[in-house]
PDB file of C-alpha atoms in Angstrom:
ATOM      1  CA  MET H   1      -2.274  13.873 -12.041  1.00 45.00           C
ATOM      2  CA  ASP H   2      -1.349  16.691 -11.657  1.00 45.00           C
ATOM      3  CA  GLN H   3      -3.629  16.946  -8.390  1.00 49.00           C
ATOM      4  CA  GLN H   4      -1.091  14.138  -7.466  1.00 53.00           C
ATOM      5  CA  LYS H   5       2.006  16.126  -8.424  1.00 54.00           C
ATOM      6  CA  SER H   6       1.319  19.158  -6.916  1.00 76.00           C
ATOM      7  CA  VAL H   7       0.669  17.266  -3.348  1.00 86.00           C
ATOM      8  CA  SER H   8       3.212  16.876  -0.645  1.00 90.00           C
ATOM      9  CA  LYS H   9       4.282  13.342   0.176  1.00 87.00           C
ATOM     10  CA  ALA H  10       3.828  13.691   3.897  1.00 91.00           C
ATOM     11  CA  VAL H  11      -0.091  13.978   2.511  1.00 93.00           C
ATOM     12  CA  VAL H  12      -0.046  11.461   1.062  1.00 91.00           C
ATOM     13  CA  ALA H  13       1.478   9.842   3.450  1.00 91.00           C
ATOM     14  CA  ARG H  14      -0.798  10.801   6.562  1.00 93.00           C
ATOM     15  CA  LEU H  15      -4.444   9.610   4.035  1.00 95.00           C
ATOM     16  CA  PRO H  16      -3.813   5.522   4.361  1.00 95.00           C
ATOM     17  CA  ARG H  17      -4.013   6.505   8.353  1.00 95.00           C
ATOM     18  CA  TYR H  18      -7.039   8.226   7.580  1.00 95.00           C
ATOM     19  CA  TYR H  19      -8.894   5.630   5.990  1.00 95.00           C
ATOM     20  CA  ARG H  20      -8.094   3.163   8.737  1.00 95.00           C
ATOM     21  CA  TYR H  21      -9.232   4.952  11.665  1.00 96.00           C
ATOM     22  CA  LEU H  22     -12.415   6.272   9.189  1.00 96.00           C
ATOM     23  CA  ARG H  23     -13.056   2.548   9.247  1.00 95.00           C
ATOM     24  CA  ARG H  24     -12.717   1.916  12.076  1.00 95.00           C
ATOM     25  CA  LEU H  25     -14.715   4.955  13.385  1.00 96.00           C
ATOM     26  CA  ALA H  26     -17.029   2.789  11.015  1.00 96.00           C
ATOM     27  CA  SER H  27     -17.334  -0.684  12.323  1.00 96.00           C
ATOM     28  CA  GLU H  28     -18.110   1.158  15.679  1.00 96.00           C
ATOM     29  CA  ASP H  29     -21.123   2.857  14.529  1.00 96.00           C
ATOM     30  CA  VAL H  30     -20.304   6.666  14.486  1.00 95.00           C
ATOM     31  CA  THR H  31     -21.588   7.901  11.601  1.00 94.00           C
ATOM     32  CA  ARG H  32     -20.411  11.421  11.353  1.00 94.00           C
ATOM     33  CA  ILE H  33     -16.880  12.686  13.097  1.00 94.00           C
ATOM     34  CA  SER H  34     -15.040  16.966  14.298  1.00 93.00           C
ATOM     35  CA  SER H  35     -11.842  17.950  12.918  1.00 92.00           C
ATOM     36  CA  LYS H  36     -11.558  18.034  16.452  1.00 93.00           C
ATOM     37  CA  ASP H  37     -12.706  14.639  17.533  1.00 95.00           C
ATOM     38  CA  LEU H  38     -10.492  12.659  14.633  1.00 95.00           C
ATOM     39  CA  ALA H  39      -7.100  14.815  15.589  1.00 95.00           C
ATOM     40  CA  ALA H  40      -8.098  13.817  19.291  1.00 96.00           C
ATOM     41  CA  ARG H  41      -8.272   9.690  18.612  1.00 95.00           C
ATOM     42  CA  MET H  42      -5.105  10.086  16.178  1.00 95.00           C
ATOM     43  CA  GLY H  43      -2.769  12.709  17.341  1.00 95.00           C
ATOM     44  CA  LEU H  44      -3.722  15.129  15.193  1.00 94.00           C
ATOM     45  CA  THR H  45      -4.359  19.108  15.246  1.00 95.00           C
ATOM     46  CA  ALA H  46      -7.448  19.681  13.712  1.00 93.00           C
ATOM     47  CA  SER H  47      -6.189  21.794  11.482  1.00 93.00           C
ATOM     48  CA  GLN H  48      -3.967  19.500   9.993  1.00 94.00           C
ATOM     49  CA  ILE H  49      -6.586  17.591   8.992  1.00 93.00           C
ATOM     50  CA  ARG H  50      -8.250  19.784   7.320  1.00 91.00           C
ATOM     51  CA  GLN H  51      -5.042  21.892   6.063  1.00 92.00           C
ATOM     52  CA  ASP H  52      -4.651  17.833   4.855  1.00 93.00           C
ATOM     53  CA  LEU H  53      -8.227  17.507   3.699  1.00 91.00           C
ATOM     54  CA  SER H  54      -8.757  20.830   1.568  1.00 90.00           C
ATOM     55  CA  CYS H  55      -6.247  19.430  -0.624  1.00 91.00           C
ATOM     56  CA  PHE H  56      -8.789  16.983  -2.501  1.00 90.00           C
ATOM     57  CA  GLY H  57     -11.837  19.214  -2.308  1.00 81.00           C
ATOM     58  CA  GLY H  58     -13.841  20.106   0.835  1.00 72.00           C
ATOM     59  CA  PHE H  59     -15.272  17.097   2.528  1.00 78.00           C
ATOM     60  CA  GLY H  60     -16.749  19.178   5.989  1.00 69.00           C
ATOM     61  CA  GLN H  61     -19.488  21.330   6.859  1.00 70.00           C
ATOM     62  CA  GLN H  62     -19.117  23.751   9.582  1.00 69.00           C
ATOM     63  CA  GLY H  63     -21.906  22.629  12.183  1.00 69.00           C
ATOM     64  CA  TYR H  64     -21.328  19.371  10.905  1.00 76.00           C
ATOM     65  CA  GLY H  65     -17.696  17.410  10.985  1.00 87.00           C
ATOM     66  CA  TYR H  66     -17.603  15.029   8.331  1.00 92.00           C
ATOM     67  CA  SER H  67     -19.386  11.380   6.880  1.00 93.00           C
ATOM     68  CA  VAL H  68     -17.526   8.835   7.860  1.00 95.00           C
ATOM     69  CA  GLU H  69     -18.822   7.171   4.628  1.00 94.00           C
ATOM     70  CA  THR H  70     -18.406   9.728   2.353  1.00 93.00           C
ATOM     71  CA  LEU H  71     -15.269  10.482   3.867  1.00 94.00           C
ATOM     72  CA  MET H  72     -14.646   6.831   3.237  1.00 94.00           C
ATOM     73  CA  ILE H  73     -15.647   6.648  -0.287  1.00 93.00           C
ATOM     74  CA  GLU H  74     -13.738   9.572  -1.173  1.00 93.00           C
ATOM     75  CA  LEU H  75     -10.413   8.802   0.475  1.00 94.00           C
ATOM     76  CA  GLU H  76     -10.850   6.144  -1.730  1.00 93.00           C
ATOM     77  CA  ARG H  77     -11.003   6.651  -4.489  1.00 92.00           C
ATOM     78  CA  ILE H  78      -7.861   9.773  -4.183  1.00 92.00           C
ATOM     79  CA  LEU H  79      -6.409   6.924  -2.912  1.00 92.00           C
ATOM     80  CA  GLY H  80      -6.727   4.930  -6.161  1.00 89.00           C
ATOM     81  CA  ILE H  81      -8.226   1.739  -3.845  1.00 89.00           C
ATOM     82  CA  ALA H  82     -12.143   2.112  -4.844  1.00 83.00           C
ATOM     83  CA  SER H  83     -10.956  -0.436  -7.971  1.00 79.00           C
ATOM     84  CA  SER H  84      -9.615  -4.036  -7.806  1.00 87.00           C
ATOM     85  CA  ARG H  85      -6.099  -3.451  -8.826  1.00 95.00           C
ATOM     86  CA  ARG H  86      -4.615  -6.828  -9.691  1.00 97.00           C
ATOM     87  CA  ALA H  87      -1.262  -7.897  -8.099  1.00 98.00           C
ATOM     88  CA  ILE H  88       1.399 -10.745  -8.301  1.00 98.00           C
ATOM     89  CA  LEU H  89       4.369 -11.777  -5.747  1.00 98.00           C
ATOM     90  CA  LEU H  90       7.498 -12.740  -6.324  1.00 98.00           C
ATOM     91  CA  GLY H  91       9.698 -14.676  -4.360  1.00 98.00           C
ATOM     92  CA  ALA H  92       7.425 -17.295  -2.583  1.00 97.00           C
ATOM     93  CA  GLY H  93       9.867 -17.580   0.061  1.00 96.00           C
ATOM     94  CA  ASN H  94       8.763 -17.294   4.034  1.00 96.00           C
ATOM     95  CA  LEU H  95       8.131 -13.656   3.427  1.00 96.00           C
ATOM     96  CA  GLY H  96       5.754 -14.107   0.367  1.00 97.00           C
ATOM     97  CA  ARG H  97       4.031 -16.946   2.294  1.00 97.00           C
ATOM     98  CA  ALA H  98       3.034 -15.491   4.392  1.00 97.00           C
ATOM     99  CA  LEU H  99       1.906 -11.946   3.304  1.00 97.00           C
ATOM    100  CA  LEU H 100      -0.348 -14.191   0.425  1.00 97.00           C
ATOM    101  CA  ARG H 101      -1.695 -16.529   3.669  1.00 96.00           C
ATOM    102  CA  ASN H 102      -2.073 -13.159   6.337  1.00 96.00           C
ATOM    103  CA  PHE H 103      -1.677  -9.796   4.017  1.00 96.00           C
ATOM    104  CA  ASN H 104      -6.189  -8.408   4.016  1.00 94.00           C
ATOM    105  CA  PHE H 105      -4.749  -7.264   0.031  1.00 95.00           C
ATOM    106  CA  SER H 106      -8.400  -6.540  -0.002  1.00 92.00           C
ATOM    107  CA  TYR H 107      -8.635  -4.093   2.169  1.00 91.00           C
ATOM    108  CA  CYS H 108      -6.307  -2.373  -0.188  1.00 93.00           C
ATOM    109  CA  GLY H 109      -8.144  -2.736  -3.044  1.00 92.00           C
ATOM    110  CA  VAL H 110      -5.042  -5.145  -4.393  1.00 96.00           C
ATOM    111  CA  ARG H 111      -6.136  -8.852  -5.403  1.00 96.00           C
ATOM    112  CA  PRO H 112      -2.982 -11.299  -5.863  1.00 97.00           C
ATOM    113  CA  ILE H 113      -3.353 -13.029  -9.211  1.00 98.00           C
ATOM    114  CA  GLY H 114      -0.297 -15.529  -9.417  1.00 98.00           C
ATOM    115  CA  ALA H 115       3.021 -15.873  -7.602  1.00 98.00           C
ATOM    116  CA  PHE H 116       6.458 -16.589  -8.847  1.00 98.00           C
ATOM    117  CA  ASP H 117       9.715 -18.293  -7.614  1.00 98.00           C
ATOM    118  CA  VAL H 118      12.710 -19.989  -8.797  1.00 97.00           C
ATOM    119  CA  ALA H 119      12.695 -22.869  -6.846  1.00 97.00           C
ATOM    120  CA  PRO H 120      11.128 -26.463  -8.108  1.00 97.00           C
ATOM    121  CA  ASP H 121      10.312 -27.317  -4.606  1.00 96.00           C
ATOM    122  CA  ILE H 122       8.156 -24.059  -4.138  1.00 97.00           C
ATOM    123  CA  VAL H 123       6.403 -24.048  -7.857  1.00 98.00           C
ATOM    124  CA  GLY H 124       3.428 -25.777  -8.781  1.00 97.00           C
ATOM    125  CA  ASN H 125       2.644 -25.062  -5.152  1.00 97.00           C
ATOM    126  CA  ALA H 126      -0.959 -23.120  -4.442  1.00 97.00           C
ATOM    127  CA  TYR H 127      -0.760 -20.374  -0.677  1.00 96.00           C
ATOM    128  CA  ARG H 128      -4.018 -19.153  -0.162  1.00 95.00           C
ATOM    129  CA  GLY H 129      -5.183 -19.860  -3.316  1.00 95.00           C
ATOM    130  CA  ILE H 130      -2.150 -18.338  -5.613  1.00 97.00           C
ATOM    131  CA  PRO H 131      -0.666 -20.608  -7.507  1.00 97.00           C
ATOM    132  CA  VAL H 132       2.839 -20.348  -7.823  1.00 98.00           C
ATOM    133  CA  HIS H 133       4.293 -20.143 -10.987  1.00 98.00           C
ATOM    134  CA  ALA H 134       7.574 -20.532 -12.347  1.00 98.00           C
ATOM    135  CA  MET H 135       9.987 -17.364 -12.716  1.00 97.00           C
ATOM    136  CA  GLU H 136      10.933 -17.897 -16.919  1.00 97.00           C
ATOM    137  CA  ASP H 137       6.343 -17.984 -17.326  1.00 98.00           C
ATOM    138  CA  LEU H 138       6.513 -13.583 -15.902  1.00 98.00           C
ATOM    139  CA  GLU H 139       5.874 -12.159 -19.310  1.00 98.00           C
ATOM    140  CA  THR H 140       4.386 -14.070 -20.490  1.00 98.00           C
ATOM    141  CA  PHE H 141       1.816 -13.982 -17.642  1.00 98.00           C
ATOM    142  CA  MET H 142       1.390 -10.277 -17.422  1.00 98.00           C
ATOM    143  CA  SER H 143       0.710 -10.548 -20.968  1.00 98.00           C
ATOM    144  CA  ARG H 144      -1.814 -12.430 -20.865  1.00 98.00           C
ATOM    145  CA  GLU H 145      -3.409 -11.208 -17.104  1.00 97.00           C
ATOM    146  CA  ILE H 146      -2.096  -7.442 -16.878  1.00 97.00           C
ATOM    147  CA  PRO H 147      -1.553  -7.039 -13.481  1.00 98.00           C
ATOM    148  CA  ASP H 148      -1.301  -3.359 -12.095  1.00 97.00           C
ATOM    149  CA  ILE H 149       1.639  -4.053  -8.780  1.00 98.00           C
ATOM    150  CA  ALA H 150       3.937  -6.609  -7.666  1.00 98.00           C
ATOM    151  CA  VAL H 151       5.122  -7.386  -4.754  1.00 98.00           C
ATOM    152  CA  LEU H 152       9.392  -7.746  -4.802  1.00 98.00           C
ATOM    153  CA  CYS H 153      10.017  -9.871  -1.936  1.00 98.00           C
ATOM    154  CA  ILE H 154      13.450 -12.007  -4.065  1.00 97.00           C
ATOM    155  CA  PRO H 155      16.323 -11.282  -2.548  1.00 96.00           C
ATOM    156  CA  GLY H 156      18.156  -7.929  -2.980  1.00 95.00           C
ATOM    157  CA  SER H 157      20.817  -8.395  -5.017  1.00 96.00           C
ATOM    158  CA  HIS H 158      18.393  -9.465  -7.662  1.00 96.00           C
ATOM    159  CA  ALA H 159      15.746  -6.554  -7.360  1.00 97.00           C
ATOM    160  CA  ALA H 160      17.153  -3.700 -10.024  1.00 96.00           C
ATOM    161  CA  GLU H 161      17.252  -6.262 -13.026  1.00 96.00           C
ATOM    162  CA  THR H 162      13.868  -7.589 -12.381  1.00 97.00           C
ATOM    163  CA  ALA H 163      12.251  -4.735 -10.901  1.00 98.00           C
ATOM    164  CA  GLU H 164      14.203  -3.775 -14.757  1.00 97.00           C
ATOM    165  CA  ARG H 165      12.508  -6.799 -16.084  1.00 97.00           C
ATOM    166  CA  LEU H 166       8.724  -6.035 -14.283  1.00 98.00           C
ATOM    167  CA  VAL H 167       8.197  -2.325 -15.727  1.00 98.00           C
ATOM    168  CA  LYS H 168       9.341  -3.415 -19.245  1.00 97.00           C
ATOM    169  CA  ALA H 169       6.375  -5.946 -18.495  1.00 98.00           C
ATOM    170  CA  GLY H 170       3.982  -3.134 -17.648  1.00 97.00           C
ATOM    171  CA  ILE H 171       3.467  -3.091 -14.934  1.00 98.00           C
ATOM    172  CA  LYS H 172       2.633   0.622 -12.732  1.00 98.00           C
ATOM    173  CA  GLY H 173       4.239  -0.149  -9.443  1.00 97.00           C
ATOM    174  CA  ILE H 174       5.886  -1.927  -6.886  1.00 98.00           C
ATOM    175  CA  TRP H 175       6.102  -2.915  -3.489  1.00 98.00           C
ATOM    176  CA  ASN H 176       9.933  -4.182  -2.088  1.00 98.00           C
ATOM    177  CA  PHE H 177      10.054  -5.940   0.256  1.00 97.00           C
ATOM    178  CA  THR H 178      14.109  -6.578  -0.297  1.00 96.00           C
ATOM    179  CA  ASN H 179      16.654  -5.458   1.241  1.00 89.00           C
ATOM    180  CA  ALA H 180      17.691  -3.309  -1.843  1.00 94.00           C
ATOM    181  CA  GLU H 181      16.307   0.397  -2.510  1.00 95.00           C
ATOM    182  CA  LEU H 182      14.870   0.931  -5.930  1.00 97.00           C
ATOM    183  CA  ARG H 183      14.217   3.869  -6.769  1.00 95.00           C
ATOM    184  CA  GLU H 184      10.706   5.728  -8.862  1.00 95.00           C
ATOM    185  CA  ASP H 185      13.012   8.168 -11.284  1.00 95.00           C
ATOM    186  CA  GLU H 186      15.021   5.292 -11.672  1.00 95.00           C
ATOM    187  CA  ILE H 187      12.716   2.802 -12.861  1.00 95.00           C
ATOM    188  CA  GLY H 188      10.210   4.491 -14.816  1.00 96.00           C
ATOM    189  CA  VAL H 189       6.824   3.629 -12.302  1.00 97.00           C
ATOM    190  CA  PRO H 190       5.654   4.608  -8.432  1.00 96.00           C
ATOM    191  CA  VAL H 191       7.930   1.840  -5.645  1.00 97.00           C
ATOM    192  CA  GLU H 192       6.988   2.105  -2.123  1.00 95.00           C
ATOM    193  CA  ASN H 193      10.563   0.500   0.192  1.00 96.00           C
ATOM    194  CA  VAL H 194       9.313  -1.637   2.842  1.00 95.00           C
ATOM    195  CA  HIS H 195      12.200  -1.352   5.486  1.00 92.00           C
ATOM    196  CA  PHE H 196      11.822  -3.759   8.459  1.00 90.00           C
ATOM    197  CA  SER H 197      15.080  -2.443  10.307  1.00 91.00           C
ATOM    198  CA  ASP H 198      13.939   0.900   9.856  1.00 92.00           C
ATOM    199  CA  SER H 199      10.898   0.605  11.872  1.00 91.00           C
ATOM    200  CA  LEU H 200      12.806  -1.137  14.101  1.00 93.00           C
ATOM    201  CA  MET H 201      15.802   1.023  14.875  1.00 93.00           C
ATOM    202  CA  ALA H 202      13.381   4.367  14.573  1.00 92.00           C
ATOM    203  CA  LEU H 203      11.938   2.044  18.147  1.00 92.00           C
ATOM    204  CA  CYS H 204      15.249   1.276  20.004  1.00 94.00           C
ATOM    205  CA  TYR H 205      16.283   5.293  19.061  1.00 91.00           C
ATOM    206  CA  LYS H 206      12.974   6.090  21.166  1.00 91.00           C
ATOM    207  CA  ILE H 207      13.607   3.416  24.090  1.00 94.00           C
ATOM    208  CA  GLN H 208      17.386   4.199  24.471  1.00 87.00           C
ATOM    209  CA  ASP H 209      16.561   6.274  27.440  1.00 70.00           C
ATOM    210  CA  GLU H 210      14.360   5.076  28.994  1.00 61.00           C
TER     211      GLU H 210
END
């Protein structure tokens, strides 16, 4: 925990990208790679990669580089995806169902175990084997199944009260797809706020002078 607090958010944000590139290298049967070659693939500098990874220990060898398999295993440990995390999804509307049907949760070391909604025509259905329960059964389900992560796909107007409800029931982290910003210092557990519009507007900025 102390190490996590000392590592900058910028470094943490790059770790999943390192992992993604290493997975790709492994699929190409690449067994080792230098920081220079990895940097060239990722559009970074070799010194940046070495500095980032040195925050967690020394994984490379002078004249050898990095073992792709070993570094992947270390990143899985650092990211906390080596052991499966249990997740619930709240809001099985269009976005929620799309995530359940199409997103590869297992790639991130996460296993959905249930979904929740308030709509009578959605409750009782199952999507990719994940059953949808009534929202009123949330606390009972959580006390029995003890999920780690909640995925929020509900209207933003209900985000704060739902997050408070989840935290009281013991959730450890929230992946927030609502249009409301949830703050860790206010709700008391780690949050990742996902805003598709931010990414699209950033792209619009980049192409405006083209």
